[in-house]
Amino acid sequence: MKDWTRRRFFLASLASGLVAGVSRLMGTSEAKAAQGPVEAGVVSQGQRPLMVSSANGLRALDRGMAILQQGGDPLDAVLATVNVVEDDPNDTSVGYGGLPNEDGAVELDASVMHGPTRRAGAVASLREIKNPSRVARLVMERTDHVLLVGAGALRFAEAHGFERQNLLTERARTAWLAWKESMSDRDSWGPGLDSPEWRERTAQLLPAGLSDAEREEWLAWIREVVLHPPTGTINCLAVDGRGNLAGTTTTSGLAWKIAGRVGDSPLIGAGLYVDNDVGAAGSTGRGEECIKVNGAHTVVEMMRQGKTPTEACLEALHRVARNYGNDRARLRRFHLLFYALNKDGVHGGASLWGAARGGRPRQYAVHDGTAARLVDCAALLEGAEA
Ligand code: GLY
């Protein structure tokens, strides 16, 4: 029967018997961050110093803010924040532990911009180095270029003393194998059509020693990332007490991507843009859609024309929706968020959809010098992603 492809059978089998809440399904620190303190509907007055990040930066913003409060550089502040997330194996969208490409290789993208010196640096498709944002900074500071990719970026990182390491954790490798096997209607990976025990065969991919609850949690998460390949990412923006700005965006990109695929994060003007006269903006989510509207640059230009950060983010999202003729059915197939901060310390964020799958509101993190908190994003479209 046509519908009974091996892939569908795999997914149906994996789904059976699984009961898990949305945050357990996600298994990312973004989901964990979303459990933190929430302050909805804040209308921010300008305040400096101030930091903004995607929700998965919530727990790390203290580090960046401490640097700003000691009079440090805003680029040091944003990098101190995102390095925590890059080092965290439990954030499967960034750095070490990021979900790999279709070949099982973790490929990382990152960019930095420094407002006071009006410089930028970036790396793309960088393997085996867990902190691509730090390498991006070196591209900015130690070369006459802006973007290095692939093997050249790796050689450059090694020349500056970075050590190669395997970035593929057991959890990410297991999920990748499950994804490979889910494609089995087109190749020979995974048990044959005659196998009676699809779910059990997937469970056999898991490492020994997990408790029953852990096994169920792994299986639920694997099902989620196989069905809905994530585009996690962290973006972080900062303004210091004098109005100087900096930003960075770092990611492992779209899970199961074609080797060499580059998203918006390392592209100056797409996943990140900083203009020290105006403000800073960044993006997480479906990179291809951000690239097509040159998202972060658009947001900064809208702020230059007088829009608030939130209005500017919504304008960029409006252009994304326009690319699909505002067809909600097609737009529901991805998510995209913009974050913005102006020179006065007014912040904003907007999401294509108000809620993620399952109804969890889309949020971003803010640190105003007292504490980090989550704020609901404005939404271009009501409802949740599919
Ligand atoms: N926004 C991250 C990516 O699409 O790669």
mmCIF file of C-alpha atoms and ligand atoms in Angstrom:
data_model
loop_
_atom_site.group_PDB
_atom_site.id
_atom_site.type_symbol
_atom_site.label_atom_id
_atom_site.label_comp_id
_atom_site.label_asym_id
_atom_site.label_seq_id
_atom_site.Cartn_x
_atom_site.Cartn_y
_atom_site.Cartn_z
ATOM 1 C CA MET A 1 0.000 0.000 0.000
ATOM 2 C CA LYS A 2 1.383 3.358 -1.064
ATOM 3 C CA ASP A 3 1.070 5.087 2.308
ATOM 4 C CA TRP A 4 2.846 2.342 4.165
ATOM 5 C CA THR A 5 6.339 3.498 3.393
ATOM 6 C CA ARG A 6 9.040 2.267 5.706
ATOM 7 C CA ARG A 7 9.493 5.800 6.994
ATOM 8 C CA ARG A 8 5.885 6.186 8.021
ATOM 9 C CA PHE A 9 5.937 2.769 9.575
ATOM 10 C CA PHE A 10 9.048 3.699 11.520
ATOM 11 C CA LEU A 11 7.521 6.907 12.828
ATOM 12 C CA ALA A 12 4.230 5.286 13.702
ATOM 13 C CA SER A 13 6.051 2.542 15.548
ATOM 14 C CA LEU A 14 8.267 4.952 17.400
ATOM 15 C CA ALA A 15 5.277 7.052 18.392
ATOM 16 C CA SER A 16 3.345 4.183 19.911
ATOM 17 C CA GLY A 17 3.253 4.078 23.642
ATOM 18 C CA LEU A 18 5.066 7.343 24.160
ATOM 19 C CA VAL A 19 3.660 9.839 26.579
ATOM 20 C CA ALA A 20 5.618 12.998 27.146
ATOM 21 C CA GLY A 21 5.022 16.698 27.734
ATOM 22 C CA VAL A 22 6.223 19.263 25.255
ATOM 23 C CA SER A 23 9.235 20.326 27.281
ATOM 24 C CA ARG A 24 10.318 16.711 27.652
ATOM 25 C CA LEU A 25 9.886 16.238 23.920
ATOM 26 C CA MET A 26 12.145 19.170 23.128
ATOM 27 C CA GLY A 27 14.962 18.116 25.415
ATOM 28 C CA THR A 28 16.827 21.323 24.690
ATOM 29 C CA SER A 29 17.955 24.002 27.038
ATOM 30 C CA GLU A 30 15.529 26.290 25.214
ATOM 31 C CA ALA A 31 12.756 24.171 26.658
ATOM 32 C CA LYS A 32 14.442 24.207 30.043
ATOM 33 C CA ALA A 33 14.907 27.938 29.832
ATOM 34 C CA ALA A 34 11.234 28.289 29.073
ATOM 35 C CA GLN A 35 10.528 26.889 32.514
ATOM 36 C CA GLY A 36 12.282 29.858 34.080
ATOM 37 C CA PRO A 37 10.682 33.071 35.339
ATOM 38 C CA VAL A 38 8.376 34.682 32.821
ATOM 39 C CA GLU A 39 7.393 38.301 32.575
ATOM 40 C CA ALA A 40 4.793 38.641 29.850
ATOM 41 C CA GLY A 41 3.856 41.754 27.960
ATOM 42 C CA VAL A 42 6.676 43.963 29.198
ATOM 43 C CA VAL A 43 6.870 47.314 27.476
ATOM 44 C CA SER A 44 10.510 48.116 27.892
ATOM 45 C CA GLN A 45 11.819 51.574 28.550
ATOM 46 C CA GLY A 46 15.346 52.140 27.427
ATOM 47 C CA GLN A 47 17.859 50.958 29.981
ATOM 48 C CA ARG A 48 21.626 50.499 29.796
ATOM 49 C CA PRO A 49 23.528 48.285 30.067
ATOM 50 C CA LEU A 50 21.124 45.688 28.713
ATOM 51 C CA MET A 51 21.357 42.266 27.105
ATOM 52 C CA VAL A 52 18.941 40.269 24.983
ATOM 53 C CA SER A 53 19.162 36.669 23.821
ATOM 54 C CA SER A 54 17.060 33.866 22.461
ATOM 55 C CA ALA A 55 15.331 31.970 25.285
ATOM 56 C CA ASN A 56 18.092 29.361 25.508
ATOM 57 C CA GLY A 57 20.498 32.049 26.733
ATOM 58 C CA LEU A 58 18.484 32.878 29.849
ATOM 59 C CA ARG A 59 20.665 31.041 32.340
ATOM 60 C CA ALA A 60 23.902 32.440 30.863
ATOM 61 C CA LEU A 61 23.053 36.150 30.638
ATOM 62 C CA ASP A 62 24.355 36.773 34.175
ATOM 63 C CA ARG A 63 27.873 36.137 32.894
ATOM 64 C CA GLY A 64 27.580 38.707 30.142
ATOM 65 C CA MET A 65 25.921 41.276 32.362
ATOM 66 C CA ALA A 66 28.689 40.974 34.953
ATOM 67 C CA ILE A 67 31.166 41.964 32.240
ATOM 68 C CA LEU A 68 29.090 44.977 31.205
ATOM 69 C CA GLN A 69 28.638 46.083 34.812
ATOM 70 C CA GLN A 70 32.412 46.054 35.254
ATOM 71 C CA GLY A 71 32.777 48.332 32.237
ATOM 72 C CA GLY A 72 33.749 45.536 29.857
ATOM 73 C CA ASP A 73 33.305 45.370 26.111
ATOM 74 C CA PRO A 74 29.860 44.327 24.824
ATOM 75 C CA LEU A 75 31.464 41.752 22.519
ATOM 76 C CA ASP A 76 33.116 40.099 25.531
ATOM 77 C CA ALA A 77 29.685 40.070 27.181
ATOM 78 C CA VAL A 78 27.815 38.356 24.354
ATOM 79 C CA LEU A 79 30.580 35.794 23.813
ATOM 80 C CA ALA A 80 30.759 34.938 27.525
ATOM 81 C CA THR A 81 27.032 34.239 27.335
ATOM 82 C CA VAL A 82 26.915 32.089 24.220
ATOM 83 C CA ASN A 83 30.077 30.130 25.098
ATOM 84 C CA VAL A 84 28.148 28.603 28.026
ATOM 85 C CA VAL A 85 25.511 27.314 25.613
ATOM 86 C CA GLU A 86 28.069 26.175 23.022
ATOM 87 C CA ASP A 87 29.780 24.099 25.735
ATOM 88 C CA ASP A 88 26.515 22.536 26.948
ATOM 89 C CA PRO A 89 25.901 19.026 25.526
ATOM 90 C CA ASN A 90 22.230 19.316 26.448
ATOM 91 C CA ASP A 91 21.581 22.145 24.012
ATOM 92 C CA THR A 92 21.320 20.139 20.806
ATOM 93 C CA SER A 93 21.132 23.191 18.550
ATOM 94 C CA VAL A 94 24.449 24.867 19.344
ATOM 95 C CA GLY A 95 28.128 23.858 19.644
ATOM 96 C CA TYR A 96 29.078 20.627 21.436
ATOM 97 C CA GLY A 97 26.147 18.200 21.287
ATOM 98 C CA GLY A 98 24.541 19.926 18.295
ATOM 99 C CA LEU A 99 22.559 17.690 15.948
ATOM 100 C CA PRO A 100 24.672 16.720 12.925
ATOM 101 C CA ASN A 101 24.243 16.942 9.173
ATOM 102 C CA GLU A 102 22.948 14.038 7.059
ATOM 103 C CA ASP A 103 26.388 12.378 7.180
ATOM 104 C CA GLY A 104 26.485 12.448 10.979
ATOM 105 C CA ALA A 105 29.019 15.298 11.107
ATOM 106 C CA VAL A 106 28.408 18.306 13.349
ATOM 107 C CA GLU A 107 28.925 21.477 11.303
ATOM 108 C CA LEU A 108 28.794 24.799 13.130
ATOM 109 C CA ASP A 109 28.119 28.359 11.944
ATOM 110 C CA ALA A 110 28.685 31.609 13.854
ATOM 111 C CA SER A 111 29.110 35.341 13.436
ATOM 112 C CA VAL A 112 30.091 38.336 15.551
ATOM 113 C CA MET A 113 29.753 42.096 15.062
ATOM 114 C CA HIS A 114 31.412 44.804 17.119
ATOM 115 C CA GLY A 115 29.629 48.141 16.989
ATOM 116 C CA PRO A 116 32.331 50.542 18.235
ATOM 117 C CA THR A 117 34.893 49.393 15.657
ATOM 118 C CA ARG A 118 32.285 48.540 12.980
ATOM 119 C CA ARG A 119 33.825 45.160 12.283
ATOM 120 C CA ALA A 120 32.470 41.680 11.636
ATOM 121 C CA GLY A 121 33.738 38.089 11.508
ATOM 122 C CA ALA A 122 32.168 34.725 10.809
ATOM 123 C CA VAL A 123 32.751 31.020 10.205
ATOM 124 C CA ALA A 124 30.553 28.474 8.469
ATOM 125 C CA SER A 125 30.525 24.679 8.180
ATOM 126 C CA LEU A 126 33.213 24.487 10.867
ATOM 127 C CA ARG A 127 33.760 20.973 12.243
ATOM 128 C CA GLU A 128 35.411 19.703 15.454
ATOM 129 C CA ILE A 129 35.676 23.091 17.203
ATOM 130 C CA LYS A 130 33.011 23.610 19.842
ATOM 131 C CA ASN A 131 33.155 27.423 20.077
ATOM 132 C CA PRO A 132 32.685 28.773 16.549
ATOM 133 C CA SER A 133 31.762 32.191 17.959
ATOM 134 C CA ARG A 134 35.286 32.543 19.356
ATOM 135 C CA VAL A 135 36.753 31.590 15.984
ATOM 136 C CA ALA A 136 34.456 34.137 14.306
ATOM 137 C CA ARG A 137 35.870 36.786 16.617
ATOM 138 C CA LEU A 138 39.401 35.838 15.577
ATOM 139 C CA VAL A 139 38.426 36.074 11.909
ATOM 140 C CA MET A 140 37.331 39.623 12.705
ATOM 141 C CA GLU A 141 40.393 40.532 14.753
ATOM 142 C CA ARG A 142 43.211 38.563 13.121
ATOM 143 C CA THR A 143 42.379 38.576 9.394
ATOM 144 C CA ASP A 144 41.459 40.978 6.648
ATOM 145 C CA HIS A 145 38.416 38.807 5.816
ATOM 146 C CA VAL A 146 34.900 38.465 7.184
ATOM 147 C CA LEU A 147 33.901 34.819 6.550
ATOM 148 C CA LEU A 148 35.916 31.582 6.553
ATOM 149 C CA VAL A 149 34.298 28.233 5.775
ATOM 150 C CA GLY A 150 34.895 24.499 6.094
ATOM 151 C CA ALA A 151 38.431 23.120 6.031
ATOM 152 C CA GLY A 152 39.956 26.587 5.804
ATOM 153 C CA ALA A 153 38.088 27.725 8.909
ATOM 154 C CA LEU A 154 39.265 24.606 10.759
ATOM 155 C CA ARG A 155 42.903 25.189 9.782
ATOM 156 C CA PHE A 156 42.577 28.816 10.887
ATOM 157 C CA ALA A 157 41.156 27.734 14.257
ATOM 158 C CA GLU A 158 43.957 25.222 14.777
ATOM 159 C CA ALA A 159 46.528 27.855 13.866
ATOM 160 C CA HIS A 160 45.139 29.903 16.756
ATOM 161 C CA GLY A 161 45.414 27.026 19.209
ATOM 162 C CA PHE A 162 41.895 25.596 19.180
ATOM 163 C CA GLU A 163 41.838 21.869 19.818
ATOM 164 C CA ARG A 164 39.835 19.519 17.632
ATOM 165 C CA GLN A 165 37.333 17.310 19.404
ATOM 166 C CA ASN A 166 34.465 15.013 18.523
ATOM 167 C CA LEU A 167 31.339 17.175 18.890
ATOM 168 C CA LEU A 168 28.862 14.321 18.318
ATOM 169 C CA THR A 169 27.442 13.218 21.683
ATOM 170 C CA GLU A 170 25.847 9.805 22.207
ATOM 171 C CA ARG A 171 22.427 11.419 22.330
ATOM 172 C CA ALA A 172 22.913 13.304 19.054
ATOM 173 C CA ARG A 173 24.465 10.258 17.344
ATOM 174 C CA THR A 174 21.545 8.060 18.397
ATOM 175 C CA ALA A 175 19.025 10.565 17.080
ATOM 176 C CA TRP A 176 20.950 10.832 13.805
ATOM 177 C CA LEU A 177 20.933 7.032 13.401
ATOM 178 C CA ALA A 178 17.198 6.951 14.067
ATOM 179 C CA TRP A 179 16.727 9.665 11.440
ATOM 180 C CA LYS A 180 18.849 7.684 8.942
ATOM 181 C CA GLU A 181 16.683 4.651 9.543
ATOM 182 C CA SER A 182 13.517 6.743 9.161
ATOM 183 C CA MET A 183 14.576 7.430 5.575
ATOM 184 C CA SER A 184 14.617 3.731 4.774
ATOM 185 C CA ASP A 185 11.965 3.871 2.104
ATOM 186 C CA ARG A 186 14.746 5.403 0.020
ATOM 187 C CA ASP A 187 17.855 3.557 1.174
ATOM 188 C CA SER A 188 18.979 0.441 2.996
ATOM 189 C CA TRP A 189 19.643 1.813 6.467
ATOM 190 C CA GLY A 190 17.502 0.309 9.223
ATOM 191 C CA PRO A 191 15.700 -2.978 9.727
ATOM 192 C CA GLY A 192 14.077 -4.498 6.661
ATOM 193 C CA LEU A 193 10.402 -4.371 5.821
ATOM 194 C CA ASP A 194 10.072 -7.873 7.206
ATOM 195 C CA SER A 195 11.181 -6.808 10.696
ATOM 196 C CA PRO A 196 8.299 -7.194 13.172
ATOM 197 C CA GLU A 197 9.832 -5.056 15.877
ATOM 198 C CA TRP A 198 10.482 -1.549 14.616
ATOM 199 C CA ARG A 199 10.120 0.273 17.907
ATOM 200 C CA GLU A 200 12.282 -2.229 19.737
ATOM 201 C CA ARG A 201 14.932 -1.988 17.046
ATOM 202 C CA THR A 202 15.040 1.778 17.500
ATOM 203 C CA ALA A 203 15.246 1.348 21.259
ATOM 204 C CA GLN A 204 18.280 -0.878 20.655
ATOM 205 C CA LEU A 205 20.133 2.185 19.378
ATOM 206 C CA LEU A 206 20.054 3.682 22.868
ATOM 207 C CA PRO A 207 23.067 3.325 25.160
ATOM 208 C CA ALA A 208 22.981 0.789 27.971
ATOM 209 C CA GLY A 209 22.335 1.904 31.514
ATOM 210 C CA LEU A 210 19.399 4.264 30.936
ATOM 211 C CA SER A 211 16.472 3.988 33.352
ATOM 212 C CA ASP A 212 13.018 3.211 31.938
ATOM 213 C CA ALA A 213 12.062 6.866 32.290
ATOM 214 C CA GLU A 214 15.238 7.973 30.530
ATOM 215 C CA ARG A 215 14.651 5.518 27.692
ATOM 216 C CA GLU A 216 11.124 6.875 27.175
ATOM 217 C CA GLU A 217 12.427 10.433 27.282
ATOM 218 C CA TRP A 218 15.162 9.665 24.690
ATOM 219 C CA LEU A 219 12.671 7.931 22.407
ATOM 220 C CA ALA A 220 10.185 10.780 22.663
ATOM 221 C CA TRP A 221 12.887 13.335 21.910
ATOM 222 C CA ILE A 222 14.214 11.269 18.994
ATOM 223 C CA ARG A 223 10.741 11.072 17.534
ATOM 224 C CA GLU A 224 10.406 14.845 17.846
ATOM 225 C CA VAL A 225 13.702 15.699 16.125
ATOM 226 C CA VAL A 226 13.190 13.087 13.400
ATOM 227 C CA LEU A 227 9.717 14.386 12.586
ATOM 228 C CA HIS A 228 10.617 18.065 12.991
ATOM 229 C CA PRO A 229 14.321 18.716 12.327
ATOM 230 C CA PRO A 230 15.196 21.587 14.675
ATOM 231 C CA THR A 231 16.854 24.889 13.822
ATOM 232 C CA GLY A 232 17.834 25.950 17.341
ATOM 233 C CA THR A 233 20.612 28.547 17.553
ATOM 234 C CA ILE A 234 21.459 31.232 20.098
ATOM 235 C CA ASN A 235 21.541 34.928 19.295
ATOM 236 C CA CYS A 236 22.810 37.398 21.897
ATOM 237 C CA LEU A 237 22.918 41.211 21.731
ATOM 238 C CA ALA A 238 24.322 43.750 24.194
ATOM 239 C CA VAL A 239 24.462 47.481 24.744
ATOM 240 C CA ASP A 240 26.833 48.878 27.339
ATOM 241 C CA GLY A 241 26.379 51.907 29.570
ATOM 242 C CA ARG A 242 27.735 54.232 26.879
ATOM 243 C CA GLY A 243 25.490 52.945 24.094
ATOM 244 C CA ASN A 244 28.063 50.745 22.381
ATOM 245 C CA LEU A 245 26.622 47.586 20.827
ATOM 246 C CA ALA A 246 27.760 44.087 19.892
ATOM 247 C CA GLY A 247 26.157 40.809 18.903
ATOM 248 C CA THR A 248 26.768 37.186 18.068
ATOM 249 C CA THR A 249 24.788 34.292 16.625
ATOM 250 C CA THR A 250 25.983 30.678 16.864
ATOM 251 C CA THR A 251 24.395 27.395 15.823
ATOM 252 C CA SER A 252 24.744 23.818 14.651
ATOM 253 C CA GLY A 253 22.167 24.729 12.025
ATOM 254 C CA LEU A 254 19.347 22.672 10.633
ATOM 255 C CA ALA A 255 19.469 19.072 11.828
ATOM 256 C CA TRP A 256 20.152 16.488 9.071
ATOM 257 C CA LYS A 257 21.102 19.237 6.593
ATOM 258 C CA ILE A 258 23.056 18.483 3.449
ATOM 259 C CA ALA A 259 26.769 18.714 4.225
ATOM 260 C CA GLY A 260 27.915 22.246 3.500
ATOM 261 C CA ARG A 261 24.503 23.835 4.028
ATOM 262 C CA VAL A 262 24.928 27.272 5.556
ATOM 263 C CA GLY A 263 22.075 28.999 7.366
ATOM 264 C CA ASP A 264 21.537 32.596 8.338
ATOM 265 C CA SER A 265 23.648 32.626 11.518
ATOM 266 C CA PRO A 266 27.079 33.291 9.947
ATOM 267 C CA LEU A 267 25.752 35.667 7.283
ATOM 268 C CA ILE A 268 26.197 39.292 8.250
ATOM 269 C CA GLY A 269 22.865 41.019 7.663
ATOM 270 C CA ALA A 270 20.834 37.806 7.918
ATOM 271 C CA GLY A 271 21.321 36.115 11.309
ATOM 272 C CA LEU A 272 23.081 39.130 12.830
ATOM 273 C CA TYR A 273 23.500 42.833 12.211
ATOM 274 C CA VAL A 274 24.867 45.646 14.383
ATOM 275 C CA ASP A 275 25.056 49.345 13.563
ATOM 276 C CA ASN A 276 26.496 51.332 16.441
ATOM 277 C CA ASP A 277 24.464 54.404 15.418
ATOM 278 C CA VAL A 278 21.146 52.571 15.600
ATOM 279 C CA GLY A 279 20.942 49.138 17.220
ATOM 280 C CA ALA A 280 21.460 45.409 16.845
ATOM 281 C CA ALA A 281 19.334 42.510 15.666
ATOM 282 C CA GLY A 282 19.564 38.747 15.277
ATOM 283 C CA SER A 283 17.564 35.719 14.370
ATOM 284 C CA THR A 284 16.858 32.095 15.245
ATOM 285 C CA GLY A 285 14.745 29.568 13.406
ATOM 286 C CA ARG A 286 14.510 28.679 9.740
ATOM 287 C CA GLY A 287 17.645 30.268 8.312
ATOM 288 C CA GLU A 288 16.667 30.056 4.661
ATOM 289 C CA GLU A 289 13.677 32.334 5.262
ATOM 290 C CA CYS A 290 15.776 34.854 7.167
ATOM 291 C CA ILE A 291 18.402 34.931 4.413
ATOM 292 C CA LYS A 292 15.786 35.704 1.761
ATOM 293 C CA VAL A 293 14.689 38.900 3.541
ATOM 294 C CA ASN A 294 18.186 39.768 4.820
ATOM 295 C CA GLY A 295 16.448 39.681 8.179
ATOM 296 C CA ALA A 296 18.692 41.283 10.802
ATOM 297 C CA HIS A 297 19.753 44.095 8.469
ATOM 298 C CA THR A 298 16.112 44.753 7.665
ATOM 299 C CA VAL A 299 15.310 44.992 11.383
ATOM 300 C CA VAL A 300 18.113 47.498 12.011
ATOM 301 C CA GLU A 301 17.110 49.578 8.994
ATOM 302 C CA MET A 302 13.518 49.674 10.263
ATOM 303 C CA MET A 303 14.796 50.926 13.637
ATOM 304 C CA ARG A 304 16.830 53.569 11.814
ATOM 305 C CA GLN A 305 13.576 54.737 10.225
ATOM 306 C CA GLY A 306 11.986 55.157 13.649
ATOM 307 C CA LYS A 307 10.264 51.857 14.373
ATOM 308 C CA THR A 308 10.532 50.355 17.837
ATOM 309 C CA PRO A 309 12.567 47.137 18.067
ATOM 310 C CA THR A 310 9.387 45.033 18.204
ATOM 311 C CA GLU A 311 7.805 46.849 15.249
ATOM 312 C CA ALA A 312 11.020 46.408 13.294
ATOM 313 C CA CYS A 313 11.082 42.655 13.982
ATOM 314 C CA LEU A 314 7.458 42.363 12.874
ATOM 315 C CA GLU A 315 8.233 44.184 9.628
ATOM 316 C CA ALA A 316 10.940 41.647 8.779
ATOM 317 C CA LEU A 317 8.526 38.797 9.538
ATOM 318 C CA HIS A 318 5.876 40.464 7.409
ATOM 319 C CA ARG A 319 8.281 40.237 4.456
ATOM 320 C CA VAL A 320 8.801 36.534 5.135
ATOM 321 C CA ALA A 321 5.048 35.948 5.152
ATOM 322 C CA ARG A 322 4.726 37.965 1.955
ATOM 323 C CA ASN A 323 7.163 35.575 0.269
ATOM 324 C CA TYR A 324 4.512 32.889 0.750
ATOM 325 C CA GLY A 325 1.556 35.080 -0.224
ATOM 326 C CA ASN A 326 0.594 35.035 3.477
ATOM 327 C CA ASP A 327 -0.447 31.394 3.025
ATOM 328 C CA ARG A 328 -0.778 30.196 6.631
ATOM 329 C CA ALA A 329 -0.673 26.540 5.671
ATOM 330 C CA ARG A 330 2.793 26.887 4.176
ATOM 331 C CA LEU A 331 4.022 29.318 6.823
ATOM 332 C CA ARG A 332 3.074 26.864 9.580
ATOM 333 C CA ARG A 333 5.823 24.552 8.372
ATOM 334 C CA PHE A 334 8.599 26.596 9.925
ATOM 335 C CA HIS A 335 9.334 29.068 12.685
ATOM 336 C CA LEU A 336 11.419 32.215 12.689
ATOM 337 C CA LEU A 337 12.165 34.738 15.415
ATOM 338 C CA PHE A 338 13.875 38.116 15.440
ATOM 339 C CA TYR A 339 15.410 39.867 18.446
ATOM 340 C CA ALA A 340 16.367 43.548 18.545
ATOM 341 C CA LEU A 341 17.940 46.112 20.801
ATOM 342 C CA ASN A 342 18.381 49.807 20.067
ATOM 343 C CA LYS A 343 21.156 52.118 21.157
ATOM 344 C CA ASP A 344 19.029 53.469 24.016
ATOM 345 C CA GLY A 345 18.533 50.006 25.488
ATOM 346 C CA VAL A 346 14.967 49.443 24.284
ATOM 347 C CA HIS A 347 14.481 45.785 23.359
ATOM 348 C CA GLY A 348 11.959 43.751 21.391
ATOM 349 C CA GLY A 349 11.358 40.366 19.860
ATOM 350 C CA ALA A 350 8.869 38.880 17.454
ATOM 351 C CA SER A 351 7.994 35.420 16.238
ATOM 352 C CA LEU A 352 6.293 34.330 13.041
ATOM 353 C CA TRP A 353 3.866 32.335 15.210
ATOM 354 C CA GLY A 354 2.865 33.194 18.765
ATOM 355 C CA ALA A 355 3.395 29.666 20.022
ATOM 356 C CA ALA A 356 5.526 26.638 19.326
ATOM 357 C CA ARG A 357 3.968 23.256 18.644
ATOM 358 C CA GLY A 358 2.031 22.280 21.743
ATOM 359 C CA GLY A 359 1.157 25.855 22.635
ATOM 360 C CA ARG A 360 4.296 26.951 24.477
ATOM 361 C CA PRO A 361 4.615 30.736 23.927
ATOM 362 C CA ARG A 362 7.596 31.959 21.961
ATOM 363 C CA GLN A 363 9.818 34.043 24.222
ATOM 364 C CA TYR A 364 13.174 35.727 24.442
ATOM 365 C CA ALA A 365 15.468 36.511 27.364
ATOM 366 C CA VAL A 366 16.375 39.946 28.726
ATOM 367 C CA HIS A 367 18.847 41.030 31.390
ATOM 368 C CA ASP A 368 18.471 44.651 32.544
ATOM 369 C CA GLY A 369 21.165 44.587 35.190
ATOM 370 C CA THR A 370 18.993 43.243 37.973
ATOM 371 C CA ALA A 371 17.955 39.786 36.757
ATOM 372 C CA ALA A 372 17.459 37.751 33.595
ATOM 373 C CA ARG A 373 13.851 37.062 32.683
ATOM 374 C CA LEU A 374 11.787 35.724 29.795
ATOM 375 C CA VAL A 375 9.483 37.992 27.835
ATOM 376 C CA ASP A 376 6.792 36.902 25.387
ATOM 377 C CA CYS A 377 7.556 37.665 21.758
ATOM 378 C CA ALA A 378 5.137 39.687 19.705
ATOM 379 C CA ALA A 379 3.609 37.431 17.056
ATOM 380 C CA LEU A 380 2.989 38.166 13.397
ATOM 381 C CA LEU A 381 0.452 35.340 13.162
ATOM 382 C CA GLU A 382 -1.883 34.034 15.843
ATOM 383 C CA GLY A 383 -1.693 30.368 16.618
ATOM 384 C CA ALA A 384 1.001 27.730 16.832
ATOM 385 C CA GLU A 385 3.498 26.201 14.462
ATOM 386 C CA ALA A 386 2.497 22.874 12.951
HETATM 387 N N1 GLY B 1 18.934 29.770 12.155
HETATM 388 C C1 GLY B 1 19.834 28.698 12.113
HETATM 389 C C2 GLY B 1 19.868 27.992 10.847
HETATM 390 O O1 GLY B 1 18.895 27.962 10.115
HETATM 391 O O2 GLY B 1 20.888 27.397 10.546
#
